[in-house]
mmCIF file of C-alpha atoms in Angstrom:
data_model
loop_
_atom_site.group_PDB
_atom_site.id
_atom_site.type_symbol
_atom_site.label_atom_id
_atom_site.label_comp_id
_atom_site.label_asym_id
_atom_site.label_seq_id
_atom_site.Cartn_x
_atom_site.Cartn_y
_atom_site.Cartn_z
ATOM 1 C CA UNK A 1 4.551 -7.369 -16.207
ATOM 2 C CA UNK A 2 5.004 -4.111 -13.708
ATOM 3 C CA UNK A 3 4.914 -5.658 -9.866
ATOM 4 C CA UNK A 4 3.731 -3.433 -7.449
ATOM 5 C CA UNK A 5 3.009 -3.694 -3.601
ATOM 6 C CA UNK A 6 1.684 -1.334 -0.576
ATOM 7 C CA UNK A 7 2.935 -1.513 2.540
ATOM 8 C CA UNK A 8 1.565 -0.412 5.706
ATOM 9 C CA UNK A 9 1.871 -1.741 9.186
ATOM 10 C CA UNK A 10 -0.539 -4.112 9.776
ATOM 11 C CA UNK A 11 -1.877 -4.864 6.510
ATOM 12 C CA UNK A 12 -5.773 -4.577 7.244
ATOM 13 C CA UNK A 13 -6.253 -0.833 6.503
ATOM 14 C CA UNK A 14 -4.020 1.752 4.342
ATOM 15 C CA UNK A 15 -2.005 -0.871 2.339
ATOM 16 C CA UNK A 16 -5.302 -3.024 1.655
ATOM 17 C CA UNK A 17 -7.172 0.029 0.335
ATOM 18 C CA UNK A 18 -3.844 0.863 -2.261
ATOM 19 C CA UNK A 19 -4.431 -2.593 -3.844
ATOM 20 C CA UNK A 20 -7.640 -2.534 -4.338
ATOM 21 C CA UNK A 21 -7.504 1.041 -5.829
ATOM 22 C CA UNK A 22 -4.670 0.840 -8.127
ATOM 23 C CA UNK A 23 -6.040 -2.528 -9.521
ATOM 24 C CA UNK A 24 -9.023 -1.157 -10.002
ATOM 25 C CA UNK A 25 -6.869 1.435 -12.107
ATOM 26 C CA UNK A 26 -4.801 -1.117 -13.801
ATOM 27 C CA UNK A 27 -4.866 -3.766 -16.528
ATOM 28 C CA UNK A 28 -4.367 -7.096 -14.480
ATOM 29 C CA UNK A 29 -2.719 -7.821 -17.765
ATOM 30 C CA UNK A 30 0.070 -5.770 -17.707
ATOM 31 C CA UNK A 31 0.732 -5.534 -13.362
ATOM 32 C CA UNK A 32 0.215 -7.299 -10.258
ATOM 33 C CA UNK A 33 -0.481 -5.080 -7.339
ATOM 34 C CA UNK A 34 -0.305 -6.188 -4.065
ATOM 35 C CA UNK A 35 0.098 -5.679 -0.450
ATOM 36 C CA UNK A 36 1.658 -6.579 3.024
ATOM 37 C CA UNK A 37 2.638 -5.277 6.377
ATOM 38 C CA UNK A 38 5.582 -4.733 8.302
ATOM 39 C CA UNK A 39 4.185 -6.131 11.362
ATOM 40 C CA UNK A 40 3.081 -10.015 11.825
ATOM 41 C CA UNK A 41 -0.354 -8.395 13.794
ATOM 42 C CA UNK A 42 -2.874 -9.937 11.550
ATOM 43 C CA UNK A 43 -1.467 -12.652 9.056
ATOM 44 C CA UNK A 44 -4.109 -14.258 7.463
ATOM 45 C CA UNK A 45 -7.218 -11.590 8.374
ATOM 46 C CA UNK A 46 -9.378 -9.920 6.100
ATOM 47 C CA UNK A 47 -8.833 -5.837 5.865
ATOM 48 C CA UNK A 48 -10.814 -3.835 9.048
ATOM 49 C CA UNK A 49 -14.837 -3.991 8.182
ATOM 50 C CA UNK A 50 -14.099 -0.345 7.566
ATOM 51 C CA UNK A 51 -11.633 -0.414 4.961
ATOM 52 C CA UNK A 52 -13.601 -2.850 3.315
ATOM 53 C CA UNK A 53 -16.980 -0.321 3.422
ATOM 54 C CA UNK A 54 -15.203 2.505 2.105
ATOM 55 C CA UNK A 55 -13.980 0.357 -0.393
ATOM 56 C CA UNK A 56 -17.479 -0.684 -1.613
ATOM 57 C CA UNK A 57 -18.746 2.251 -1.405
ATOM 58 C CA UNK A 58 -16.305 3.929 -3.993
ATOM 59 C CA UNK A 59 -16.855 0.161 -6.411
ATOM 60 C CA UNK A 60 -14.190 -2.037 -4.924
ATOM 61 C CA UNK A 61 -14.192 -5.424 -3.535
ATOM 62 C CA UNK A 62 -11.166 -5.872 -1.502
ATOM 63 C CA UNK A 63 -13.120 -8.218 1.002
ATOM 64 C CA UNK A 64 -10.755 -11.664 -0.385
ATOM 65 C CA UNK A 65 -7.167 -10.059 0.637
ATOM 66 C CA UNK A 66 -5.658 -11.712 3.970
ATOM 67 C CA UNK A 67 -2.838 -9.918 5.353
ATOM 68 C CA UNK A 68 0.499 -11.098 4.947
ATOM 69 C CA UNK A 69 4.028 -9.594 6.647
ATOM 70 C CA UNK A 70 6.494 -7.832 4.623
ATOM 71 C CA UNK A 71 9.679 -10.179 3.664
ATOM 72 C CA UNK A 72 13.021 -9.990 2.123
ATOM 73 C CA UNK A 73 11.738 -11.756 -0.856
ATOM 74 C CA UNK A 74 9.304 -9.076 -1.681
ATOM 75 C CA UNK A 75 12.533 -7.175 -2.749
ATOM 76 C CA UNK A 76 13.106 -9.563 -5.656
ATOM 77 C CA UNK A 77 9.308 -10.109 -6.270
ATOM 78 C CA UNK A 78 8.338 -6.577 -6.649
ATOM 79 C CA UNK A 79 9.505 -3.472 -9.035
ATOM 80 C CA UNK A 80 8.305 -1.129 -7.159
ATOM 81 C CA UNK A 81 7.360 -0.433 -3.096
ATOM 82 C CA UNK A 82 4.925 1.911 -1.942
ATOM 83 C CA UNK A 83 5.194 2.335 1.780
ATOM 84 C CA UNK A 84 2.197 4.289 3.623
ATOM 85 C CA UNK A 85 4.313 6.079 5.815
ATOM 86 C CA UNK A 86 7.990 7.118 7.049
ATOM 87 C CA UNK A 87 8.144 4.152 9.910
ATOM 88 C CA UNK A 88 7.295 1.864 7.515
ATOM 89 C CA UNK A 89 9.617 2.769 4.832
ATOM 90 C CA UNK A 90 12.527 2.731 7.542
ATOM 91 C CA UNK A 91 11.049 -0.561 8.396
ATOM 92 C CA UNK A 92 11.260 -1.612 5.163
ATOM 93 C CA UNK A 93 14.561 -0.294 4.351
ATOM 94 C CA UNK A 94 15.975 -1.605 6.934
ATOM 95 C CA UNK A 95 15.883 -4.908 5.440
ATOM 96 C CA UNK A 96 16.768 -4.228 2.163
ATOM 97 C CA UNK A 97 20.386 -5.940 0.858
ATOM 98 C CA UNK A 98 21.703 -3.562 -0.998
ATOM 99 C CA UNK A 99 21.129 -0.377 -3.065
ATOM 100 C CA UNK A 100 18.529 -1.273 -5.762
ATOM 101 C CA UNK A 101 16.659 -2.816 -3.051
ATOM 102 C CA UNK A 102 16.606 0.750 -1.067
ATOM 103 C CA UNK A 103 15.875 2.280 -4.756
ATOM 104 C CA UNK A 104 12.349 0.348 -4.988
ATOM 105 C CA UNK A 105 10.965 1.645 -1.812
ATOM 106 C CA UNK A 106 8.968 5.070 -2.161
ATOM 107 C CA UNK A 107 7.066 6.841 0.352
ATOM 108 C CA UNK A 108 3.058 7.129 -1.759
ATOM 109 C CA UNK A 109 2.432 9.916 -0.739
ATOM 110 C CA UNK A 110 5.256 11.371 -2.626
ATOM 111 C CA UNK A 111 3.334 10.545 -6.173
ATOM 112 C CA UNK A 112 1.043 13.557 -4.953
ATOM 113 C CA UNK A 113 3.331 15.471 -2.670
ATOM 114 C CA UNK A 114 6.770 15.809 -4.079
ATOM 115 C CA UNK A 115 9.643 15.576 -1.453
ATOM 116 C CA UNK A 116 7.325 16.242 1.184
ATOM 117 C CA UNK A 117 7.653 12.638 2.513
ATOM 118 C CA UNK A 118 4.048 12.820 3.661
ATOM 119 C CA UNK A 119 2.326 9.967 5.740
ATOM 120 C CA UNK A 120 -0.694 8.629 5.089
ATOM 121 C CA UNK A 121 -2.863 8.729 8.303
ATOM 122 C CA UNK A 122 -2.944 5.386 10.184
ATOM 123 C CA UNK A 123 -7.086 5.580 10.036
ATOM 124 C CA UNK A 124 -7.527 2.766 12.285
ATOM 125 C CA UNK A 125 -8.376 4.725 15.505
ATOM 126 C CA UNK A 126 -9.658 7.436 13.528
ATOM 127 C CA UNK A 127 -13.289 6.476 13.041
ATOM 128 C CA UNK A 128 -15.151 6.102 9.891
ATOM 129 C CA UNK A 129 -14.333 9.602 8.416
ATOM 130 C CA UNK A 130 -10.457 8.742 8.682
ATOM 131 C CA UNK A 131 -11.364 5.871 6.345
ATOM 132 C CA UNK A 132 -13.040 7.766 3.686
ATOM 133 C CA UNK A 133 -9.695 10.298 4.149
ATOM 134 C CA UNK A 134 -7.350 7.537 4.124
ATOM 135 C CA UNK A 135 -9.503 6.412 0.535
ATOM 136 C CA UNK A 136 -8.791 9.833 -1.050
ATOM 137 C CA UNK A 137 -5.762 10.135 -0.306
ATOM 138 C CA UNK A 138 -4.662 6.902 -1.983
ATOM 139 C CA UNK A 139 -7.380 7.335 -4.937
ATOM 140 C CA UNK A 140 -5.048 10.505 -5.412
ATOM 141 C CA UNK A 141 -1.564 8.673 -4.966
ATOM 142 C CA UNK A 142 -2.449 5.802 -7.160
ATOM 143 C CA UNK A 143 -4.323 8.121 -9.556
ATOM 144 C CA UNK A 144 -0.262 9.495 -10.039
ATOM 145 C CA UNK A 145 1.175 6.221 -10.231
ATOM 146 C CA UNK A 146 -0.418 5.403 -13.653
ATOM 147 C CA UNK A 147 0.669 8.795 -14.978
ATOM 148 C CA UNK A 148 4.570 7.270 -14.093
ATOM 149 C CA UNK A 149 3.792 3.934 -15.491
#
């Protein structure tokens, strides 16, 4: 069993969006995706109304997740971290214990964009096209994490 989680800051938008894509990609047999943010903003809420619309319309029900923070323990829980962009990651990193920790956190973007270390737009002041952006974006990334799997 592959463990994978998104992280964002807030976990109501971006990271929400990556779960519900890549399990929609996955066999729930074979990984567990999930998600959390960095920040303690909204533990417990449901993704932003407009996460979970663009969602549906592309076939996804992510309207169940509740946001959680981002802990230490995640480290040991998870194979692999996808941060949503570079102040997460450094967030992330930041509490990581040692070296294989570090080695588990990857920017998503970079599935798409080699090197580039490419942040996915916060969409949350963005307005409803951001959101259907954002969507793409991560349809791409996790689209290019199954090829690695």
């Amino acid at each position: 069993m592959t463990k994978i989680l998104m992280v964002c800051l807030g976990n109501i938008c971006r990271s929400p969006l990556a779960e519900g894509i890549l399990k929609s990609k996955l066999d729930a047999d074979f990984f567990t995706v999930d998600s959390a943010g960095t920040s303690a903003y909204h533990i417990g809420n449901k993704p932003d109304a407009r996460s979970i619309a663009v969602a549906k319309l592309n076939g996804i029900d992510i309207s169940s997740q509740r946001a959680r923070q981002f802990s230490k323990q995640d480290f040991k829980d998870f194979d692999v971290i996808y941060a949503m962009d570079n102040s997460n990651y450094n967030n992330i990193v930041a509490l990581a214990a040692n070296e294989d920790d570090k080695a588990k956190v990857k920017l998503i973007l970079n599935t798409i964009s080699p090197n580039q270390n490419l942040d996915v737009p916060d969409p949350y002041y963005g307005g409803d096209k951001g959101f259907d952006n954002v969507y793409h974006l991560l349809d791409n990334a996790c689209s290019a994490i199954i090829e690695t799997l």
